[in-house]
PDB file of C-alpha atoms in Angstrom:
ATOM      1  CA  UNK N 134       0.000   0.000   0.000  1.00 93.00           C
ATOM      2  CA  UNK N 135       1.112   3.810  -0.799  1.00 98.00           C
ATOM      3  CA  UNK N 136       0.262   5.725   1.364  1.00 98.00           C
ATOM      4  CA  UNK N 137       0.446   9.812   1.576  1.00 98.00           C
ATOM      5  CA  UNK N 138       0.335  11.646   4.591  1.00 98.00           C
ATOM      6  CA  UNK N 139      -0.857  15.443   4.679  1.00 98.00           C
ATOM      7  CA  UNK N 140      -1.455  15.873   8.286  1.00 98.00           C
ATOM      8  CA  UNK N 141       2.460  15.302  10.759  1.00 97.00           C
ATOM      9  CA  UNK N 142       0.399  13.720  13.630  1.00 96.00           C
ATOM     10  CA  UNK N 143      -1.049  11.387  10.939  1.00 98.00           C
ATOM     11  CA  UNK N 144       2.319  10.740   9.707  1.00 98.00           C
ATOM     12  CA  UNK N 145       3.782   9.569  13.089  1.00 98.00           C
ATOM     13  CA  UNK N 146       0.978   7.682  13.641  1.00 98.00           C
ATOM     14  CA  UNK N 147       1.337   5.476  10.642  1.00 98.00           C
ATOM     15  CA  UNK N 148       4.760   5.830  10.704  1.00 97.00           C
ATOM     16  CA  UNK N 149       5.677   4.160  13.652  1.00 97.00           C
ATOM     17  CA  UNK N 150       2.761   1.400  13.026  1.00 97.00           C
ATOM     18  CA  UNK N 151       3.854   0.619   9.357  1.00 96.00           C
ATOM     19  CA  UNK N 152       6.727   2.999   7.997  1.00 87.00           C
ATOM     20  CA  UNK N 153       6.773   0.786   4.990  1.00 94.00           C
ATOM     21  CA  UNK N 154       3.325   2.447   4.329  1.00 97.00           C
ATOM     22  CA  UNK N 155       4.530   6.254   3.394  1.00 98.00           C
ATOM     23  CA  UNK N 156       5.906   7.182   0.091  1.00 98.00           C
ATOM     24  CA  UNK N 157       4.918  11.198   0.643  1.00 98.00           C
ATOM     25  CA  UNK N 158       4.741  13.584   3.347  1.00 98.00           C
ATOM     26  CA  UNK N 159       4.808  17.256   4.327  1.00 98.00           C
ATOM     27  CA  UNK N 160       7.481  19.519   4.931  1.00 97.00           C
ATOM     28  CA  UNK N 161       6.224  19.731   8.577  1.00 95.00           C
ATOM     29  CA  UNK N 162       6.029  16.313   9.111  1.00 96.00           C
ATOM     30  CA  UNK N 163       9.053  15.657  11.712  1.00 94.00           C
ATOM     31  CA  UNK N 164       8.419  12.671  13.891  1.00 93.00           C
ATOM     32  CA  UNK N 165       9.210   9.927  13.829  1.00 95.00           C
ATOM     33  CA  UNK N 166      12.994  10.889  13.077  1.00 92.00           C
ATOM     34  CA  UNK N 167      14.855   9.626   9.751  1.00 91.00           C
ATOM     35  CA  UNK N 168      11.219   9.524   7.701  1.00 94.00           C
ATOM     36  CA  UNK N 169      12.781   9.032   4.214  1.00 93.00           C
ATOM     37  CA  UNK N 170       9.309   9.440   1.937  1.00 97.00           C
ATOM     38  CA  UNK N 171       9.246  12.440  -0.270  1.00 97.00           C
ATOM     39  CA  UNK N 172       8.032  15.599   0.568  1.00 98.00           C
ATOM     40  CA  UNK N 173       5.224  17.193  -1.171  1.00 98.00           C
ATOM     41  CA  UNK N 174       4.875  20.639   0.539  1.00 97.00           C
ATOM     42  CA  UNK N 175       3.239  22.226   3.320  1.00 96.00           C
ATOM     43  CA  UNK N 176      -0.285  21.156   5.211  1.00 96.00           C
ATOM     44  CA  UNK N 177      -1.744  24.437   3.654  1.00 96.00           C
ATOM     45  CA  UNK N 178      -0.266  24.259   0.339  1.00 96.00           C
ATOM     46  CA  UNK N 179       0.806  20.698  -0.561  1.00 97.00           C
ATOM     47  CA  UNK N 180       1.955  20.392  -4.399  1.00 98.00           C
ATOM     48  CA  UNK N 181      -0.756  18.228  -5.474  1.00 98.00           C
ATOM     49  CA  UNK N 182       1.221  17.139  -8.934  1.00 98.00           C
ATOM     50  CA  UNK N 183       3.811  15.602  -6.739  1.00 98.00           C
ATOM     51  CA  UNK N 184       1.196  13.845  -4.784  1.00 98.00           C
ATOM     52  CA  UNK N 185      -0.451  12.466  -7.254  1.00 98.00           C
ATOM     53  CA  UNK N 186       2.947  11.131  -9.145  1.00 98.00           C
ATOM     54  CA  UNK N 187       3.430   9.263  -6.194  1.00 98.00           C
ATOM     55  CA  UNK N 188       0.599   7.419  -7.050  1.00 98.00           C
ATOM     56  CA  UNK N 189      -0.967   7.213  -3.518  1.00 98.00           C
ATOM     57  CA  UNK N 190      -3.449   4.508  -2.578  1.00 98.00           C
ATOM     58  CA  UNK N 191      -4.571   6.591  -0.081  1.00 98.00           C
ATOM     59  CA  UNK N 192      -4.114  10.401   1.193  1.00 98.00           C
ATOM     60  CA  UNK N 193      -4.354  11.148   4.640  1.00 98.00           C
ATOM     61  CA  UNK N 194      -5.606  14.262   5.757  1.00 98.00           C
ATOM     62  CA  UNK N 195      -7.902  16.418   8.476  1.00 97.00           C
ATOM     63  CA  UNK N 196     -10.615  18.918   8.215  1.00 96.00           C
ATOM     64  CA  UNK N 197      -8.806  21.177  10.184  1.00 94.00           C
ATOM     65  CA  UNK N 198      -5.155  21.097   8.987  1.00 95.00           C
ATOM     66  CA  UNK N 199      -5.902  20.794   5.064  1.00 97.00           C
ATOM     67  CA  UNK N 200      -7.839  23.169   2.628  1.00 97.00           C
ATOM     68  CA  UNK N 201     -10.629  20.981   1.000  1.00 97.00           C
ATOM     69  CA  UNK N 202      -9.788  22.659  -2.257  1.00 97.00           C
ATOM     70  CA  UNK N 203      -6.648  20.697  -2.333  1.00 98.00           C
ATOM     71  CA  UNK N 204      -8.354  17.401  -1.645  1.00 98.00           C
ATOM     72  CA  UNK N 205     -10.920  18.087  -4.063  1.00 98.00           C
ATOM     73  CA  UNK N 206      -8.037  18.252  -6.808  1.00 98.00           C
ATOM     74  CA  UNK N 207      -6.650  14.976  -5.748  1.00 98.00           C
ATOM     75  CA  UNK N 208     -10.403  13.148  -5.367  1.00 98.00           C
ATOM     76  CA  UNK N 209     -10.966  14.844  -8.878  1.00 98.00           C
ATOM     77  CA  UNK N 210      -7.982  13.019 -10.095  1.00 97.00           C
ATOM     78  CA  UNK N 211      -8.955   9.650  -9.034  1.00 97.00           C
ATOM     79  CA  UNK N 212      -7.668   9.183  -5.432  1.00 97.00           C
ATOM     80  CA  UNK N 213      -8.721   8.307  -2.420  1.00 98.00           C
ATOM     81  CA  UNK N 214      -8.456  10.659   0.416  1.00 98.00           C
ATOM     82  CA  UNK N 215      -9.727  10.395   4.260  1.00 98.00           C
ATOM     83  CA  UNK N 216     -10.166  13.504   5.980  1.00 98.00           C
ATOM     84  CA  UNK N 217     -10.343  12.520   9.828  1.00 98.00           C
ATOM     85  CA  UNK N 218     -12.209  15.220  12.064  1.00 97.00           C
ATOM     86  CA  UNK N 219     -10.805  15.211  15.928  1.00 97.00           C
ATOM     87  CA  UNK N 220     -12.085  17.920  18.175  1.00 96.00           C
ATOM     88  CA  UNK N 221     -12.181  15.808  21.269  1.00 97.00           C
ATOM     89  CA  UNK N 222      -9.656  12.919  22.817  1.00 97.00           C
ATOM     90  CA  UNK N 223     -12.149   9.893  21.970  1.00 97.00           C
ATOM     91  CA  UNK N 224     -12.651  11.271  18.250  1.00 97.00           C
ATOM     92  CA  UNK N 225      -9.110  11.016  17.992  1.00 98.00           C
ATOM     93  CA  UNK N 226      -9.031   7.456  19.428  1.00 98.00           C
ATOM     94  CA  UNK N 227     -11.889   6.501  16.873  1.00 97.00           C
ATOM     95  CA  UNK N 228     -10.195   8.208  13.923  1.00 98.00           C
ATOM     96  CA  UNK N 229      -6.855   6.924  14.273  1.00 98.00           C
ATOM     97  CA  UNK N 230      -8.323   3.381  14.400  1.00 97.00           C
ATOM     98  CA  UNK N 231      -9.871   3.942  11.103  1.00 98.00           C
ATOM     99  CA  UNK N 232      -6.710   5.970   9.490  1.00 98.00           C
ATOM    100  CA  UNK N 233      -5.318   2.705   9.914  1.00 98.00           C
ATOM    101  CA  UNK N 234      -7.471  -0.127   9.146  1.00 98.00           C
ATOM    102  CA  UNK N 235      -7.412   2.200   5.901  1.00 98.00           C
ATOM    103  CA  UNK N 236      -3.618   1.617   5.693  1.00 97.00           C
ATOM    104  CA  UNK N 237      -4.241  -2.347   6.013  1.00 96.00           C
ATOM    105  CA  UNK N 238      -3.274  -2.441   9.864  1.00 96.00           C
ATOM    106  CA  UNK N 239      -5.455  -2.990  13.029  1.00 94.00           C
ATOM    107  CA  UNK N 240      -4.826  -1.352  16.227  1.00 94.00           C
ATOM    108  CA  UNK N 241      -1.235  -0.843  17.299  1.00 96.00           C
ATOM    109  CA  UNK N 242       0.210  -1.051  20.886  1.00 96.00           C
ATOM    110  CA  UNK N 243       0.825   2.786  21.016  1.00 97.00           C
ATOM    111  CA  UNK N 244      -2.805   3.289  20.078  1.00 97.00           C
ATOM    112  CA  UNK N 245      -3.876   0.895  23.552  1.00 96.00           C
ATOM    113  CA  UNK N 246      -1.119   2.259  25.879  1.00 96.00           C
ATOM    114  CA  UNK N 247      -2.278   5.515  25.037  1.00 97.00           C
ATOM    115  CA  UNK N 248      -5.986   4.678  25.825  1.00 96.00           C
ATOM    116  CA  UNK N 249      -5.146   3.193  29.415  1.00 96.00           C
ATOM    117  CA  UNK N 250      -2.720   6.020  29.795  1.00 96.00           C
ATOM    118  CA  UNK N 251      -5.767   8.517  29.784  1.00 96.00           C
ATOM    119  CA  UNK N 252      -8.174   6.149  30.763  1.00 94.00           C
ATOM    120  CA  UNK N 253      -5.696   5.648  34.196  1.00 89.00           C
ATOM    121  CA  UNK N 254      -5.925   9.915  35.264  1.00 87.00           C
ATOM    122  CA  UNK N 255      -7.577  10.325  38.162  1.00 83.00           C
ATOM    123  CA  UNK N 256     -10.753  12.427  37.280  1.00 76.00           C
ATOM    124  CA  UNK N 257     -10.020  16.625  37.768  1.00 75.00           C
ATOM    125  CA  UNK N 258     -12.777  18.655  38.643  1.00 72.00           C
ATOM    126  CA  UNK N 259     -13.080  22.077  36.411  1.00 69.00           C
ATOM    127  CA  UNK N 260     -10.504  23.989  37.676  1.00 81.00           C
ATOM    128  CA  UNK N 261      -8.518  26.820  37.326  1.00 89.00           C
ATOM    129  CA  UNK N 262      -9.350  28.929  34.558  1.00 96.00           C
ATOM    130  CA  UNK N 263      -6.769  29.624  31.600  1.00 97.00           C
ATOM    131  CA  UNK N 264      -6.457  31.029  28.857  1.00 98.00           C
ATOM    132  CA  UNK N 265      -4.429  29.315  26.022  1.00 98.00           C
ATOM    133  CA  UNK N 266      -2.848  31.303  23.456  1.00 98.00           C
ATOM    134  CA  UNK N 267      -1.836  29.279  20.034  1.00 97.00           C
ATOM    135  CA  UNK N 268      -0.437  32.635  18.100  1.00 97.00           C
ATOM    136  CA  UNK N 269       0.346  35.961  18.231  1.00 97.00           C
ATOM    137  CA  UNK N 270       0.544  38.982  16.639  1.00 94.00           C
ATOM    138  CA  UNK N 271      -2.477  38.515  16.229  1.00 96.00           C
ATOM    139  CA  UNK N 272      -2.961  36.974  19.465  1.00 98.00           C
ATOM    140  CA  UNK N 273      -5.232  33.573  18.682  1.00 98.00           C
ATOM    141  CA  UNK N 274      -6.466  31.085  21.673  1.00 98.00           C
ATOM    142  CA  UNK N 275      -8.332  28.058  22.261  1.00 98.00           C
ATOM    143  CA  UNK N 276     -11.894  27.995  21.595  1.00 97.00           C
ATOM    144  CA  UNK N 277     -14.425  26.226  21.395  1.00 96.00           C
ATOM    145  CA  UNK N 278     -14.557  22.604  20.516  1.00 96.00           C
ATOM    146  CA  UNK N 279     -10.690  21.893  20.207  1.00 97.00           C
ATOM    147  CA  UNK N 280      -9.053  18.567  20.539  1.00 97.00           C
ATOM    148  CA  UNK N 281      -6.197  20.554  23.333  1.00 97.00           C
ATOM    149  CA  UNK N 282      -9.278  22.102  25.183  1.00 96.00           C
ATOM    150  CA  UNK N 283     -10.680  18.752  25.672  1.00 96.00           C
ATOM    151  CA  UNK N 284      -7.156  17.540  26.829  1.00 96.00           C
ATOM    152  CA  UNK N 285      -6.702  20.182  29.427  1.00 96.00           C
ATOM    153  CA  UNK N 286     -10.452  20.026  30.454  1.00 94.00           C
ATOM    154  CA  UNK N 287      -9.672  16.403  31.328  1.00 94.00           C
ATOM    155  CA  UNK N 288      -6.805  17.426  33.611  1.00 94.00           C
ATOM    156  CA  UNK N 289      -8.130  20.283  35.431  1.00 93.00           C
ATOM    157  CA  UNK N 290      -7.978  23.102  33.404  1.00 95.00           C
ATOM    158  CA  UNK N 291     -11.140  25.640  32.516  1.00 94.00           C
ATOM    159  CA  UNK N 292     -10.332  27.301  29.096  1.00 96.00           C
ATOM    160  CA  UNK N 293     -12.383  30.422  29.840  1.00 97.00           C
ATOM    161  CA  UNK N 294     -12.778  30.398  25.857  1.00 98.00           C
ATOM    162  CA  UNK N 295     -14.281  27.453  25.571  1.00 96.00           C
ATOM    163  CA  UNK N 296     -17.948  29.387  24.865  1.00 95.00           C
ATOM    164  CA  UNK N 297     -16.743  31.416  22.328  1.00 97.00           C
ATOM    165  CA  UNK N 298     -18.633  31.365  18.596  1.00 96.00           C
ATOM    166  CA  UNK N 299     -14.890  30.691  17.058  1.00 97.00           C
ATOM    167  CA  UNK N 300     -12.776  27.780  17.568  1.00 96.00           C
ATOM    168  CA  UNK N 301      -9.615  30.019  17.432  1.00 97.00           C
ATOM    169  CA  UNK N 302     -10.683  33.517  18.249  1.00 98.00           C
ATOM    170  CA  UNK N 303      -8.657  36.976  17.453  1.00 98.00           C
ATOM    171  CA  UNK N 304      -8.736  38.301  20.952  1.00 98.00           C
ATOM    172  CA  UNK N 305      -7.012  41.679  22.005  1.00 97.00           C
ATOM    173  CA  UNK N 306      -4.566  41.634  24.390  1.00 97.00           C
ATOM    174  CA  UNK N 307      -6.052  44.000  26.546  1.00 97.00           C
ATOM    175  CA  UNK N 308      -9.365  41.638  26.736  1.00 97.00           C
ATOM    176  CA  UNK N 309      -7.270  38.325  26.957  1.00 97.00           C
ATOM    177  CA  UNK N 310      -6.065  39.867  30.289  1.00 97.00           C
ATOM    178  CA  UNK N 311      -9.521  40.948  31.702  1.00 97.00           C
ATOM    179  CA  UNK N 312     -10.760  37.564  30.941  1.00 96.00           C
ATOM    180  CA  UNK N 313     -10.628  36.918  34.508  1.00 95.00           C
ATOM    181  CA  UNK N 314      -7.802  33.768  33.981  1.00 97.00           C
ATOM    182  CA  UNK N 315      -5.928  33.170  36.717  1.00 95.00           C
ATOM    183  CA  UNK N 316      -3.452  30.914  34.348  1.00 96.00           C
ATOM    184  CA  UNK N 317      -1.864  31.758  30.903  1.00 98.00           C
ATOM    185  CA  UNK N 318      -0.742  28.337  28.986  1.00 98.00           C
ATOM    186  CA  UNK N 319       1.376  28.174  26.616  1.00 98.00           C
ATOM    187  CA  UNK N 320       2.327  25.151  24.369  1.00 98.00           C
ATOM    188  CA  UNK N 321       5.722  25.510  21.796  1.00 96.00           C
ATOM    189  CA  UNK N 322       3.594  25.323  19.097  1.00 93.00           C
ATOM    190  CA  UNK N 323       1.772  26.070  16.161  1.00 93.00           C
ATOM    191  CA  UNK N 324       3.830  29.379  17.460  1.00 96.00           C
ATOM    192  CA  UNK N 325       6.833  28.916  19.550  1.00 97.00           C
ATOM    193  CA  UNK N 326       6.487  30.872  22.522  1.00 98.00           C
ATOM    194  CA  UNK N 327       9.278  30.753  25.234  1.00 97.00           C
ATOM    195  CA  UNK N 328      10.378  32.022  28.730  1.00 96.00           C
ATOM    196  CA  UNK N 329      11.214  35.420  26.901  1.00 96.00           C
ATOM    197  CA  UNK N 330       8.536  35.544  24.399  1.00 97.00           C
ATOM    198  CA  UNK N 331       4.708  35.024  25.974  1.00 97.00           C
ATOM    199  CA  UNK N 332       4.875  35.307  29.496  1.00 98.00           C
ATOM    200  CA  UNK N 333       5.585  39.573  29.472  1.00 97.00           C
ATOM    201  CA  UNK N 334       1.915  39.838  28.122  1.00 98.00           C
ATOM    202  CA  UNK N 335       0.099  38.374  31.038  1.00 98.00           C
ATOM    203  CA  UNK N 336       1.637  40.655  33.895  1.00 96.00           C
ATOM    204  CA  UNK N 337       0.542  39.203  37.546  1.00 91.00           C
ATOM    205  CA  UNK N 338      -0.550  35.835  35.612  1.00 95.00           C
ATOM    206  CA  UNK N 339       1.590  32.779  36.093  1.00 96.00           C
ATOM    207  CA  UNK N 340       2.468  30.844  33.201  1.00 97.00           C
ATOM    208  CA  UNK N 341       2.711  27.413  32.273  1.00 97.00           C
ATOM    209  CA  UNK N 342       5.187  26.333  29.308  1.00 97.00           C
ATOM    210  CA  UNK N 343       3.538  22.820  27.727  1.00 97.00           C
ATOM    211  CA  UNK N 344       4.934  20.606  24.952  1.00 96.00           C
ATOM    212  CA  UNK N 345       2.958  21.877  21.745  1.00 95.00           C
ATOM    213  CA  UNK N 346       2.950  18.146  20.441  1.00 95.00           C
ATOM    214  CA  UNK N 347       1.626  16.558  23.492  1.00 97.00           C
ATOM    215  CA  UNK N 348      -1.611  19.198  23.465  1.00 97.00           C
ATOM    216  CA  UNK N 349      -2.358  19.175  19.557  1.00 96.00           C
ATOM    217  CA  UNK N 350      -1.203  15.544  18.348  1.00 96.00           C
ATOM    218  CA  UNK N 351      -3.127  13.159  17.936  1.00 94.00           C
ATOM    219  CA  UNK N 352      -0.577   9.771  17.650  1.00 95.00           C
ATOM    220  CA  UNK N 353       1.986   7.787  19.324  1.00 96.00           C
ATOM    221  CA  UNK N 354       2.739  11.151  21.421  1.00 96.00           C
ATOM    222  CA  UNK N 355      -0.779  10.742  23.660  1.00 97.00           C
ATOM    223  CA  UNK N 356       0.668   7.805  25.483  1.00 95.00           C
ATOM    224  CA  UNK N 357       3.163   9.651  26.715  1.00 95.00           C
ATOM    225  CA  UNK N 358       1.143  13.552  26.677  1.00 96.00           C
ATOM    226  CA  UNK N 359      -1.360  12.137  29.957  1.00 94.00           C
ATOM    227  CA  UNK N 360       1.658  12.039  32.142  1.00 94.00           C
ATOM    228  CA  UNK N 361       3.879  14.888  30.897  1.00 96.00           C
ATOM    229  CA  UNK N 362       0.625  16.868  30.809  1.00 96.00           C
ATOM    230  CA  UNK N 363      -0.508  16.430  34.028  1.00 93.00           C
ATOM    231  CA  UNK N 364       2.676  17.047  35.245  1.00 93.00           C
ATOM    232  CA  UNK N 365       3.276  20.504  33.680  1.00 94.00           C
ATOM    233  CA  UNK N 366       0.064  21.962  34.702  1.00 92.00           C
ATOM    234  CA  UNK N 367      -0.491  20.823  38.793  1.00 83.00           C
TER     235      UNK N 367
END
């Protein structure tokens, strides 16, 4: 099976179950390490001629991360493309299961460690409330119906966003910090923000610094996100 992967949690995912499986990927695709396929472009703007010489089986992709005008072009040309939808830890449980009975392969090991390694926190009631920046200038945070709200809702954390109408909201500054949060949190990615570039916006708020891959993939990287998580944010 050839398999194309347009989506980097995706990628690890099958990756580490099959890596015989990939022949294309995207430039952002970094995990696991040493991934040989070809590279067909960005999540955003993959080069859909390149994709299509590879002459996928299947393409791999997610309603969020891709632009459906891009997997229209490779549908129109004859191939067949999954677009998984995860907004919330069990989706992604379901959809990875399905990503790769597509590929041929039934549930990994990775896929049930992760499972009992969620399954295993003790519950958290609603707790402190946070707001979660994922980008700024403009500053962008967690909404509504997010696959990392429903992680840190599951350990504890309130995303005082979480009603909003958008599922990444453009939220001044000045508002963000009359939210009433008592918690700013702040993964390494989609932007990278650091000890010296986040925490200077949110005077009088403390801030937590989270691995951007254990809050937004969805992969190999949950069975090990419960713990880390949990640890980063008591």
């Amino acid at each position: 099976m050839r398999v194309v992967s347009l989506v980097p949690s995706l990628t690890e995912a099958v990756a580490v179950t099959d890596p015989g499986l990939l022949v294309g990927v995207t430039d952002w695709c970094t995990r696991p390490a040493g991934l040989t396929a070809a590279r067909i472009g960005g999540t955003k703007n993959p080069d859909t001629a390149a994709v299509l010489s590879l002459r996928p089986d299947l393409v791999v992709a997610n309603e969020e991360e891709n632009r459906e005008a891009d997997l229209a072009v490779l549908r129109d040309a004859g191939t067949d493309v999954l677009v998984t939808e995860i907004r919330t830890l069990d989706q992604a449980f379901a959809e990875l299961e399905r990503v790769l009975a597509a590929c041929g392969q039934g549930p990994p090991p990775w896929l049930e460690e992760s499972r009992s390694a969620w399954a295993g926190l003790p519950p958290v009631p609603a707790g402190r409330p946070a707001v979660v920046p994922v980008w700024r200038r403009p500053w962008m945070v967690l909404g509504r119906d997010t696959f990392a709200g429903d992680l840190l809702a599951r350990l504890g954390i309130r995303n005082v966003y979480a009603g909003h109408r958008d599922r990444y909201p453009r939220v001044p500054l000045a508002e963000l910090n009359a939210s009433g949060a008592e918690l700013v949190v702040l993964p390494d990615e989609p932007y990278r923000f650091t000890a010296d570039d986040g925490p200077e916006a949110f005077p009088g708020l403390p801030a937590v610094f989270v691995d951007g891959r254990h809050l937004t993939w969805y992969g190999p990287s949950l069975a090990e996100a419960a713990g880390a998580l949990r640890a980063a944010l008591r």
